[in-house]
Coordinates of C-alpha atoms in Angstrom, one line a residue:
Chain A
X1 CA -22.6 7.6 -27.5
X2 CA -20.8 10.1 -25.8
X3 CA -21.8 12.6 -22.7
X4 CA -25.6 12.3 -21.8
X5 CA -26.8 13.5 -18.4
X6 CA -29.3 12.1 -16.4
X7 CA -28.2 12.1 -13.1
X8 CA -25.8 15.2 -13.0
X9 CA -28.0 17.2 -15.3
X10 CA -28.5 20.5 -12.8
X11 CA -24.6 19.9 -11.6
X12 CA -24.2 23.7 -12.2
X13 CA -26.7 25.0 -10.3
X14 CA -25.2 25.6 -7.0
X15 CA -27.9 24.9 -4.5
X16 CA -28.6 21.4 -6.3
X17 CA -28.2 19.6 -2.6
X18 CA -31.7 21.5 -1.5
X19 CA -34.7 20.0 -1.5
X20 CA -35.9 23.6 -3.1
X21 CA -33.8 23.2 -6.2
X22 CA -34.4 19.5 -6.4
X23 CA -38.2 19.8 -6.6
X24 CA -37.8 23.4 -8.9
X25 CA -36.5 20.6 -11.5
X26 CA -39.0 17.6 -11.1
X27 CA -37.3 16.0 -8.0
X28 CA -39.6 13.6 -6.2
X29 CA -42.5 13.4 -8.8
X30 CA -41.4 9.8 -9.5
X31 CA -41.9 8.9 -5.7
X32 CA -45.4 10.3 -6.0
X33 CA -46.0 8.1 -9.3
X34 CA -44.4 5.3 -7.3
X35 CA -46.3 5.7 -4.5
X36 CA -49.9 6.5 -5.6
X37 CA -49.9 4.6 -8.6
X38 CA -47.7 1.7 -8.9
X39 CA -47.6 -1.5 -6.9
X40 CA -44.2 -2.9 -5.4
X41 CA -44.2 -5.9 -8.0
X42 CA -45.0 -2.8 -10.7
X43 CA -41.7 -0.7 -9.4
X44 CA -39.7 -4.3 -9.4
X45 CA -40.7 -4.9 -12.7
X46 CA -40.1 -1.5 -13.9
X47 CA -36.3 -1.6 -12.6
X48 CA -36.1 -5.1 -14.1
X49 CA -37.0 -3.9 -17.2
X50 CA -34.6 -1.0 -17.4
X51 CA -32.0 -3.3 -17.1
X52 CA -29.8 -1.6 -14.5
X53 CA -27.2 -2.9 -13.1
X54 CA -25.8 -2.1 -9.7
X55 CA -23.2 0.7 -10.0
X56 CA -21.1 0.0 -7.0
X57 CA -19.0 -2.6 -8.8
X58 CA -20.3 -6.1 -9.2
X59 CA -22.8 -5.0 -11.7
X60 CA -25.9 -7.1 -10.5
X61 CA -29.2 -6.4 -12.0
X62 CA -30.6 -4.4 -9.1
X63 CA -34.6 -5.6 -10.2
X64 CA -33.4 -9.1 -9.7
X65 CA -31.9 -8.4 -6.4
X66 CA -34.6 -6.7 -5.2
X67 CA -36.8 -9.7 -6.7
X68 CA -35.3 -12.1 -3.9
X69 CA -36.8 -10.3 -0.6
X70 CA -39.0 -13.0 0.6
X71 CA -42.5 -11.7 1.4
X72 CA -42.3 -12.4 4.8
X73 CA -43.3 -10.8 7.9
X74 CA -40.2 -9.9 9.5
X75 CA -38.6 -6.3 9.1
X76 CA -37.1 -5.3 5.6
X77 CA -34.0 -3.2 5.8
X78 CA -32.9 -1.1 3.0
X79 CA -29.4 0.1 3.1
X80 CA -27.5 2.4 0.8
X81 CA -23.9 1.7 0.2
X82 CA -22.1 5.1 0.5
X83 CA -18.4 3.6 1.9
X84 CA -16.6 5.0 -1.4
X85 CA -13.0 3.4 -1.3
X86 CA -11.5 1.5 -3.8
X87 CA -8.4 3.5 -5.3
X88 CA -9.4 5.6 -8.0
X89 CA -12.9 5.7 -7.1
X90 CA -14.4 9.1 -6.4
X91 CA -18.2 9.7 -8.2
X92 CA -20.6 8.7 -5.5
X93 CA -19.1 11.0 -3.2
X94 CA -20.2 14.0 -5.6
X95 CA -23.5 12.4 -5.9
X96 CA -23.8 12.5 -2.0
X97 CA -22.5 16.2 -1.9
X98 CA -24.5 17.2 -4.9
X99 CA -27.7 15.4 -5.0
X100 CA -28.5 14.1 -1.8
X101 CA -32.4 14.2 -2.8
X102 CA -32.2 12.0 -6.1
X103 CA -30.6 9.5 -3.4
X104 CA -33.2 10.2 -0.9
X105 CA -35.9 9.6 -3.4
X106 CA -34.5 6.6 -4.9
X107 CA -34.3 5.0 -1.6
X108 CA -38.2 5.6 -0.9
X109 CA -39.1 4.1 -4.0
X110 CA -36.8 1.1 -3.5
X111 CA -38.1 0.8 -0.1
X112 CA -41.5 0.8 -1.4
X113 CA -40.6 -2.2 -3.9
X114 CA -39.0 -4.3 -0.8
X115 CA -41.6 -3.7 1.3
X116 CA -39.0 -1.8 3.9
X117 CA -40.1 1.0 6.4
X118 CA -36.4 1.4 7.8
X119 CA -33.4 2.6 6.2
X120 CA -29.7 3.3 6.7
X121 CA -27.3 5.8 4.4
X122 CA -23.3 4.2 5.3
X123 CA -21.0 6.8 4.2
X124 CA -17.7 6.5 4.7
X125 CA -16.7 8.2 7.7
X126 CA -13.8 10.8 6.0
X127 CA -16.7 12.1 4.0
X128 CA -17.5 14.7 6.7
X129 CA -18.9 17.3 4.1
X130 CA -21.1 14.9 2.6
X131 CA -22.2 13.6 5.4
X132 CA -23.5 16.6 6.9
X133 CA -25.0 17.2 4.0
X134 CA -27.1 14.1 3.9
X135 CA -28.4 14.4 7.2
X136 CA -29.6 18.1 6.3
X137 CA -31.3 16.9 3.1
X138 CA -33.0 13.5 5.5
X139 CA -34.1 16.4 8.1
X140 CA -35.4 18.8 5.0
X141 CA -37.5 15.8 3.5
X142 CA -38.7 14.7 7.2
X143 CA -40.1 18.3 7.4
X144 CA -41.4 18.3 4.0
X145 CA -43.3 14.8 4.6
X146 CA -41.1 12.9 2.4
X147 CA -40.2 10.4 5.2
X148 CA -41.4 9.3 8.5
X149 CA -45.1 8.0 8.7
X150 CA -47.9 8.4 5.9
X151 CA -45.5 10.1 3.4
X152 CA -47.2 12.6 1.4
X153 CA -50.1 11.5 2.8
X154 CA -50.0 8.5 0.5
X155 CA -50.0 5.8 3.2
X156 CA -46.5 4.4 3.0
X157 CA -44.0 4.9 6.1
X158 CA -40.3 5.2 5.9
X159 CA -37.8 6.3 8.2
X160 CA -34.1 6.6 7.0
X161 CA -30.8 7.9 9.1
X162 CA -27.4 8.8 8.4
X163 CA -24.5 5.9 9.5
X164 CA -21.0 7.1 9.7
X165 CA -18.1 4.4 8.4
X166 CA -15.0 4.7 10.8
X167 CA -12.3 4.0 8.0
X168 CA -12.3 0.6 6.7
X169 CA -12.5 -0.2 3.0
X170 CA -14.0 -3.7 3.6
X171 CA -17.2 -1.8 4.6
X172 CA -17.6 -1.4 1.0
X173 CA -18.5 -5.1 1.0
X174 CA -21.9 -5.6 1.9
X175 CA -21.9 -8.0 4.2
X176 CA -19.0 -6.3 6.2
X177 CA -21.2 -3.4 5.7
X178 CA -24.1 -5.0 7.7
X179 CA -21.3 -6.1 10.4
X180 CA -20.6 -2.5 10.7
X181 CA -23.7 -1.3 10.9
X182 CA -24.8 -3.6 13.5
X183 CA -21.8 -2.4 15.7
X184 CA -19.3 -5.1 15.1
X185 CA -15.9 -4.8 13.3
X186 CA -16.5 -4.9 9.6
X187 CA -15.9 -8.4 9.1
X188 CA -17.5 -10.3 6.0
X189 CA -19.7 -13.2 6.2
X190 CA -20.1 -16.3 4.8
X191 CA -22.9 -16.5 2.1
X192 CA -25.0 -18.0 1.8
X193 CA -27.0 -16.8 3.6
X194 CA -27.5 -13.5 1.6
X195 CA -28.3 -10.3 2.7
X196 CA -31.6 -10.7 0.7
X197 CA -32.9 -13.3 3.4
X198 CA -30.7 -12.8 6.0
X199 CA -29.0 -9.2 6.5
X200 CA -29.1 -6.8 9.0
X201 CA -30.5 -7.9 12.5
X202 CA -30.7 -11.3 10.4
X203 CA -33.6 -10.0 8.4
X204 CA -34.1 -9.8 4.8
X205 CA -31.9 -6.5 3.7
X206 CA -30.9 -4.9 0.2
X207 CA -27.8 -3.3 -0.2
X208 CA -27.3 -0.8 -3.3
X209 CA -24.9 1.7 -4.2
X210 CA -25.1 5.0 -4.1
X211 CA -25.3 5.6 -8.2
X212 CA -27.6 2.7 -8.4
X213 CA -30.3 4.6 -6.4
X214 CA -29.7 7.5 -8.1
X215 CA -30.8 6.1 -11.3
X216 CA -34.0 4.9 -9.8
X217 CA -36.3 8.0 -9.8
X218 CA -35.0 8.4 -13.6
X219 CA -36.1 5.1 -14.3
X220 CA -39.6 5.6 -12.7
X221 CA -40.1 8.9 -14.2
X222 CA -39.1 7.9 -18.1
X223 CA -40.3 4.1 -17.8
X224 CA -37.7 1.0 -17.8
X225 CA -38.5 0.4 -21.4
X226 CA -37.4 3.9 -22.1
X227 CA -34.3 3.8 -19.6
X228 CA -33.2 0.6 -21.7
X229 CA -32.8 2.5 -24.9
X230 CA -29.6 4.4 -23.8
X231 CA -26.8 2.9 -23.6
X232 CA -26.4 -0.7 -24.8
X233 CA -28.8 -3.6 -24.8
X234 CA -26.7 -5.2 -21.8
X235 CA -25.8 -2.2 -19.8
X236 CA -28.2 -0.1 -20.5
X237 CA -28.2 3.5 -19.1
X238 CA -25.4 6.1 -18.2
X239 CA -22.7 5.8 -16.4
X240 CA -20.3 8.0 -13.8
X241 CA -17.1 7.4 -15.0
X242 CA -14.0 8.7 -12.6
X243 CA -11.2 9.3 -14.2
X244 CA -7.9 10.5 -12.9
X245 CA -4.5 9.7 -13.3
X246 CA -2.3 11.3 -16.5
X247 CA -5.2 12.9 -18.2
X248 CA -5.5 16.5 -19.1
X249 CA -8.9 17.0 -17.4
X250 CA -9.5 14.7 -14.1
X251 CA -12.9 14.8 -13.4
X252 CA -16.2 12.8 -12.9
X253 CA -18.0 12.4 -16.4
X254 CA -21.7 11.1 -17.1
X255 CA -21.6 9.0 -20.7
X256 CA -23.8 7.0 -22.3
X257 CA -23.0 3.2 -21.7
X258 CA -20.6 1.7 -24.6
X259 CA -19.0 5.3 -25.0
X260 CA -15.4 4.1 -27.1
X261 CA -12.6 4.1 -24.0
X262 CA -10.6 6.7 -26.8
X263 CA -13.1 9.0 -26.9
X264 CA -13.3 9.2 -23.1
X265 CA -9.8 9.8 -22.6
X266 CA -8.9 11.9 -26.0
X267 CA -12.1 13.7 -26.5
X268 CA -13.4 13.8 -23.0
X269 CA -10.7 14.3 -21.1
X270 CA -8.5 16.5 -23.4
X271 CA -5.8 13.6 -23.4
X272 CA -2.6 12.4 -21.9
X273 CA -0.8 15.2 -19.3
X274 CA 1.9 16.9 -20.9
X275 CA 1.5 15.5 -24.2
X276 CA 3.1 11.9 -23.3
X277 CA 1.8 8.6 -24.7
X278 CA -0.8 6.1 -23.1
X279 CA 1.0 3.2 -21.5
X280 CA -2.0 1.5 -20.2
X281 CA -5.3 2.2 -18.2
X282 CA -7.1 0.6 -15.1
X283 CA -11.1 0.8 -16.7
X284 CA -12.6 -0.2 -13.2
X285 CA -11.2 0.8 -9.9
X286 CA -7.7 -0.5 -8.4
X287 CA -9.0 -4.3 -8.4
X288 CA -9.8 -4.2 -12.2
X289 CA -7.1 -5.7 -14.1
X290 CA -4.6 -3.4 -16.1
X291 CA -5.3 -3.0 -19.9
X292 CA -2.6 -2.1 -22.5
X293 CA -2.5 1.1 -24.5
X294 CA -3.5 -1.1 -27.4
X295 CA -6.4 -3.0 -25.6
X296 CA -7.7 0.1 -24.3
X297 CA -8.0 1.8 -27.9
X298 CA -10.3 -1.0 -28.8
X299 CA -12.8 -0.7 -25.7
X300 CA -16.2 0.8 -24.8
X301 CA -17.2 1.7 -21.8
X302 CA -19.6 -1.4 -21.0
X303 CA -19.7 -4.4 -18.6
X304 CA -19.7 -6.5 -21.9
X305 CA -16.4 -5.2 -23.9
X306 CA -14.0 -4.7 -20.8
X307 CA -15.4 -8.6 -19.7
X308 CA -14.2 -9.4 -23.5
X309 CA -10.6 -7.8 -22.2
X310 CA -10.7 -10.2 -19.2
X311 CA -11.3 -6.9 -17.1
X312 CA -13.8 -5.5 -15.3
X313 CA -15.7 -2.3 -15.3
X314 CA -16.2 -2.5 -11.5
X315 CA -17.0 0.7 -9.8
X316 CA -16.5 2.8 -12.8
X317 CA -12.9 4.6 -11.8
X318 CA -10.6 4.9 -14.9
X319 CA -7.1 5.6 -14.2
X320 CA -4.7 6.4 -16.9
X321 CA -1.2 5.8 -17.1
X322 CA 1.0 7.5 -19.2
X323 CA 4.6 6.0 -20.7
X324 CA 6.4 7.8 -17.6
X325 CA 4.3 5.8 -15.2
X326 CA 7.0 3.5 -12.9
X327 CA 4.5 0.2 -13.1
X328 CA 6.7 -1.3 -10.3
X329 CA 5.8 1.5 -7.7
X330 CA 2.2 1.0 -8.6
X331 CA 1.7 -1.9 -8.3
X332 CA 3.7 -1.9 -5.1
X333 CA 1.4 0.6 -4.0
X334 CA -1.7 -1.2 -4.8
X335 CA -0.4 -4.1 -2.9
X336 CA 0.1 -2.2 0.0
X337 CA -3.5 -0.8 0.2
X338 CA -4.6 -4.4 0.2
X339 CA -2.7 -5.5 2.6
X340 CA -3.5 -2.6 5.0
X341 CA -7.2 -3.2 4.2
X342 CA -7.1 -6.7 4.5
X343 CA -9.9 -7.4 7.6
X344 CA -7.8 -10.6 8.9
X345 CA -10.2 -12.9 9.0
X346 CA -8.8 -15.1 6.1
X347 CA -5.4 -16.7 6.2
X348 CA -4.8 -16.6 2.5
X349 CA -5.6 -12.8 2.7
X350 CA -4.1 -11.7 5.5
X351 CA -1.0 -13.4 5.1
X352 CA -1.2 -13.2 1.4
X353 CA -1.1 -9.4 0.7
X354 CA 1.4 -8.6 3.1
X355 CA 3.3 -11.2 1.5
X356 CA 3.0 -10.2 -1.8
X357 CA 3.4 -6.4 -0.7
X358 CA 6.7 -7.3 1.0
X359 CA 7.7 -9.3 -2.3
X360 CA 6.7 -6.1 -4.1
X361 CA 8.7 -3.9 -2.2
X362 CA 11.5 -6.6 -2.4
X363 CA 11.9 -5.9 -6.3
X364 CA 10.7 -2.0 -6.4
X365 CA 13.9 -1.3 -4.2
X366 CA 16.3 -3.7 -6.9
X367 CA 16.6 -6.2 -4.4
X368 CA 14.4 -8.3 -5.7
X369 CA 14.8 -11.9 -7.8
X370 CA 13.3 -14.4 -10.3
X371 CA 12.4 -16.4 -7.4
X372 CA 10.4 -13.7 -5.6
X373 CA 8.3 -12.8 -8.7
X374 CA 7.7 -16.6 -8.8
X375 CA 6.7 -16.7 -5.1
X376 CA 4.2 -14.0 -5.9
X377 CA 2.7 -15.8 -8.9
X378 CA 2.7 -19.0 -6.5
X379 CA 1.1 -17.1 -3.5
X380 CA -1.5 -15.5 -5.9
X381 CA -3.0 -18.7 -6.7
X382 CA -3.4 -19.3 -3.4
X383 CA -5.3 -16.2 -2.8
X384 CA -8.1 -16.3 -5.7
X385 CA -11.0 -18.2 -6.4
X386 CA -13.0 -19.1 -3.5
X387 CA -10.1 -19.5 -1.0
X388 CA -11.5 -16.4 1.1
X389 CA -14.7 -15.3 2.7
X390 CA -14.9 -12.0 0.7
X391 CA -12.9 -11.4 -2.7
X392 CA -10.5 -8.8 -1.4
X393 CA -7.7 -11.2 -1.8
X394 CA -9.3 -11.7 -5.3
X395 CA -8.6 -8.3 -6.0
X396 CA -5.3 -7.7 -4.8
X397 CA -4.1 -10.5 -7.3
X398 CA -6.3 -8.7 -9.8
X399 CA -4.3 -5.5 -9.6
X400 CA -0.8 -7.0 -9.4
X401 CA -0.8 -10.5 -11.3
X402 CA -2.0 -8.8 -14.8
X403 CA 0.3 -6.1 -14.4
X404 CA 3.3 -8.4 -13.9
X405 CA 2.4 -10.3 -16.8
X406 CA 1.5 -7.6 -19.4
X407 CA 4.6 -5.5 -18.8
X408 CA 6.9 -8.0 -17.7
X409 CA 9.7 -6.6 -19.1
X410 CA 9.6 -3.7 -16.8
X411 CA 9.6 -5.7 -13.7
X412 CA 12.8 -7.7 -15.4
X413 CA 14.5 -4.8 -15.8
X414 CA 14.1 -3.7 -11.9
X415 CA 15.0 -7.3 -11.2
X416 CA 17.9 -6.5 -13.3
X417 CA 18.6 -3.2 -11.8
X418 CA 18.6 -1.2 -14.9
X419 CA 16.7 1.2 -13.9
X420 CA 16.8 3.9 -10.8
X421 CA 15.0 2.3 -7.7
X422 CA 13.2 4.2 -4.7
X423 CA 12.9 3.7 -1.1
Chain B
X1 CA -13.9 13.7 37.3
X2 CA -15.0 10.5 35.5
X3 CA -15.4 11.1 31.9
X4 CA -19.2 11.5 30.7
X5 CA -20.5 12.9 27.5
X6 CA -20.1 16.4 26.9
X7 CA -23.8 17.9 26.8
X8 CA -23.5 18.3 22.9
X9 CA -22.6 14.5 22.5
X10 CA -25.6 13.7 25.2
X11 CA -27.8 15.4 22.9
X12 CA -26.8 13.7 19.7
X13 CA -26.7 10.1 21.6
X14 CA -30.1 10.7 22.9
X15 CA -31.3 11.2 19.2
X16 CA -29.2 8.1 18.2
X17 CA -31.2 6.0 20.5
X18 CA -34.3 5.6 18.5
X19 CA -32.6 4.9 14.9
X20 CA -31.3 1.2 15.6
X21 CA -33.5 -1.4 16.8
X22 CA -30.2 -3.0 18.4
X23 CA -28.2 -1.5 21.3
X24 CA -25.1 -2.5 19.8
X25 CA -25.7 -0.4 16.6
X26 CA -24.6 2.4 19.0
X27 CA -21.3 1.3 19.5
X28 CA -19.7 3.1 16.4
X29 CA -21.5 6.4 17.0
X30 CA -20.8 6.6 20.4
X31 CA -16.7 6.1 19.7
X32 CA -17.0 9.1 17.1
X33 CA -18.7 11.3 20.5
X34 CA -16.1 10.0 22.6
X35 CA -13.4 11.2 19.8
X36 CA -15.0 14.9 19.5
X37 CA -15.1 15.4 23.3
X38 CA -11.6 13.6 24.1
X39 CA -9.7 14.0 20.9
X40 CA -8.8 10.0 21.0
X41 CA -10.6 7.1 22.3
X42 CA -9.2 5.3 25.8
X43 CA -9.9 2.9 28.2
X44 CA -12.0 4.9 30.3
X45 CA -14.2 6.5 27.7
X46 CA -14.7 3.2 26.3
X47 CA -15.7 1.7 29.4
X48 CA -18.5 4.6 29.4
X49 CA -19.4 4.2 26.5
X50 CA -20.2 0.1 27.3
X51 CA -22.2 1.1 30.7
X52 CA -24.1 4.3 28.8
X53 CA -25.5 1.4 26.2
X54 CA -26.0 -1.3 29.0
X55 CA -26.2 -5.3 28.1
X56 CA -25.1 -6.9 26.1
X57 CA -22.4 -4.3 24.8
X58 CA -19.4 -5.0 26.9
X59 CA -15.9 -3.1 27.3
X60 CA -14.2 -5.8 25.5
X61 CA -16.6 -5.3 22.4
X62 CA -16.6 -1.6 22.5
X63 CA -12.7 -1.9 22.2
X64 CA -12.8 -4.5 19.7
X65 CA -14.5 -2.1 17.2
X66 CA -12.7 0.7 18.2
X67 CA -9.2 -1.5 17.5
X68 CA -10.4 -2.3 13.9
X69 CA -11.5 1.2 12.1
X70 CA -8.4 3.5 11.4
X71 CA -10.7 6.8 12.3
X72 CA -10.4 6.3 15.7
X73 CA -7.4 7.5 17.2
X74 CA -5.8 5.4 19.8
X75 CA -3.6 7.8 20.9
X76 CA -3.7 11.8 20.9
X77 CA -3.0 13.5 18.0
X78 CA -1.9 17.0 17.1
X79 CA -4.3 19.8 16.7
X80 CA -4.1 19.7 13.1
X81 CA -4.4 15.9 11.9
X82 CA -2.9 16.1 8.3
X83 CA -3.5 13.0 6.7
X84 CA -1.7 12.8 2.4
X85 CA -2.9 10.5 0.6
X86 CA -0.4 8.0 -1.1
X87 CA -2.3 5.7 -3.3
X88 CA -2.3 5.5 -6.6
X89 CA -4.0 8.5 -8.3
X90 CA -2.6 10.9 -5.7
X91 CA 1.2 9.1 -6.1
X92 CA 0.8 9.7 -10.0
X93 CA -0.4 13.3 -9.3
X94 CA 2.7 13.6 -7.2
X95 CA 1.7 13.2 -3.4
X96 CA 5.5 12.5 -2.3
X97 CA 6.8 15.4 -2.9
X98 CA 3.7 16.9 -0.7
X99 CA 4.1 14.5 2.2
X100 CA 8.0 15.5 2.4
X101 CA 7.1 19.1 1.9
X102 CA 5.3 18.5 4.9
X103 CA 7.2 16.7 7.3
X104 CA 10.4 18.7 6.5
X105 CA 8.7 21.7 7.6
X106 CA 7.3 20.6 10.5
X107 CA 10.9 18.9 11.4
X108 CA 8.9 15.5 11.7
X109 CA 8.8 12.0 9.9
X110 CA 5.5 10.0 9.3
X111 CA 3.0 8.9 12.1
X112 CA 4.8 11.8 14.3
X113 CA 3.3 14.8 16.1
X114 CA 5.4 17.9 17.1
X115 CA 6.9 18.5 20.0
X116 CA 4.4 21.4 20.5
X117 CA 1.4 18.9 20.2
X118 CA 0.0 21.0 17.6
X119 CA 0.8 18.9 14.0
X120 CA 0.6 15.8 13.7
X121 CA 1.2 13.8 9.9
X122 CA 0.0 10.5 8.6
X123 CA 0.2 9.2 5.3
X124 CA -2.9 7.3 4.5
X125 CA -4.6 5.0 1.9
X126 CA -7.4 6.3 -0.6
X127 CA -9.6 9.4 0.8
X128 CA -11.5 9.0 -2.7
X129 CA -10.8 12.2 -4.5
X130 CA -8.7 10.8 -6.7
X131 CA -9.3 12.9 -9.9
X132 CA -8.5 16.1 -7.7
X133 CA -4.8 14.5 -6.0
X134 CA -2.5 15.1 -4.2
X135 CA -5.3 15.5 -1.5
X136 CA -4.7 16.0 2.1
X137 CA -7.1 15.8 4.7
X138 CA -6.9 17.8 7.5
X139 CA -9.3 17.5 10.6
X140 CA -12.3 17.1 9.1
X141 CA -11.5 19.3 6.1
X142 CA -10.4 18.1 2.5
X143 CA -7.5 20.0 0.6
X144 CA -7.5 19.3 -3.3
X145 CA -4.9 19.2 -6.1
X146 CA -2.1 20.2 -3.8
X147 CA 1.5 21.8 -4.9
X148 CA 4.2 22.2 -2.4
X149 CA 3.3 25.9 -2.8
X150 CA -0.1 25.7 -1.7
X151 CA 0.4 23.2 1.1
X152 CA 2.8 25.9 2.2
X153 CA 0.2 28.4 2.4
X154 CA -2.3 26.0 4.0
X155 CA 0.4 25.5 6.3
X156 CA 0.8 29.1 7.3
X157 CA -3.1 30.1 7.6
X158 CA -3.1 26.8 10.3
X159 CA 0.1 28.4 12.4
X160 CA -2.0 31.9 12.4
X161 CA -5.2 29.9 13.2
X162 CA -3.3 28.9 16.6

């Protein structure tokens, strides 16, 4: 366990984003294999055998997702979700800027697997540089005959376009992303029907994360059976962990699944900034419930271990909080994020996220009471578990309630005005 | 003269059309073209977009999209739009001091534009560069690992740029 590279092996190369470099290190060989030697069913089965789970947040098995696409005459669409916006998460931007051809290759292979002939790469709008790099890579791929009609003369057609988001976190939710791509407000849709049955333009659609697609060429190259030997049995492969907060060496690290969190924080990231002690870890993006330092030291970086601690591996964003962290302030900032990003469709989310944020602000500035704490807990019960179309309200609850429970004392001190407050 | 796409935007618009089976998908990219031309999205421009895309897209639909997304400026912003990330990782890295420094240097508050229309300062939610905080986006470019000293230098360079 520990550092192991599949996706980021060639990150040191200054021109890793170019077609020339990508092909010089074996890029697009998996595409040739997939198109000329494998049937769609074989590709799906290989990805199923690899055990690859989606790297966007939910961790759903990728091969199964592809297998849900019905065999109809309707067009099938393939979408890359590059709308990275969860606080703490910053891995996909690196993949987009450094390895756009790995992403494109993964998408073409996935397209053949589901019989799609049109794909879109949806990238968050703020990533201007990444959008330009991917657009250039797509142009390069077209010129080299890797996209368009009759790819490499092997008889498969696939077109790919880049689409820029316009500043809405909710568009990372796949049905909201589909609405956005259709030129609508990014409102999540009621499910069912799921996108596999009725997605973009009411046609069967697969939406996968950037990192998920980037794994695909490696699976095809080494076979699913071999890929599955990396990582743990139920969480195979490597994972890009985006580490931020109070560590000496924040950054993006590709490690084998199952690596102890302690190793990630202390050996790989150099330990806690200013040699302070660890207070807590948010293990999988801002919506994953916080872990105490004690819990974090027992965890390994895989889906099962983090789930056993009642949290989530989510988007692979690890936020480290030292003993100096003001948890009331950080909890308020997260609630502020979710209230800002609520799309407004569902009342429990639209009203609840704002209410929770306002109550936390009251507590943060030293004007809160025990009743406000009780009210937050009461409100949160009405914001979770299927009361809304999408899980944004649940995410707000998960970012707030476990912190208020596990670090109750810190909130109590603020209520008693025994600590300094900021406005 | 009534607004119409600049030559560059018109070229991009023509390239966009065949990429989507539904014309409605053109609304978001067209709003970016409008913003590139004018600096912000206004009713005249949105009407133009609705007309250029044609049925079934209406002004109301274009307006509904424009008002949902934060990246479309609904009013003019300064020549340099400074957006400092305030969310968790940037906050932990000291983003508050960066925002304060920028505001005090420019003599404006958050969400305001300087009188000479040169700078607008906004505090924004996560910019997705959390390992390199504090981060600010100035127009299209990210500035990472900011300190009060480095942002001071950046502001001086912007001042020279004019």
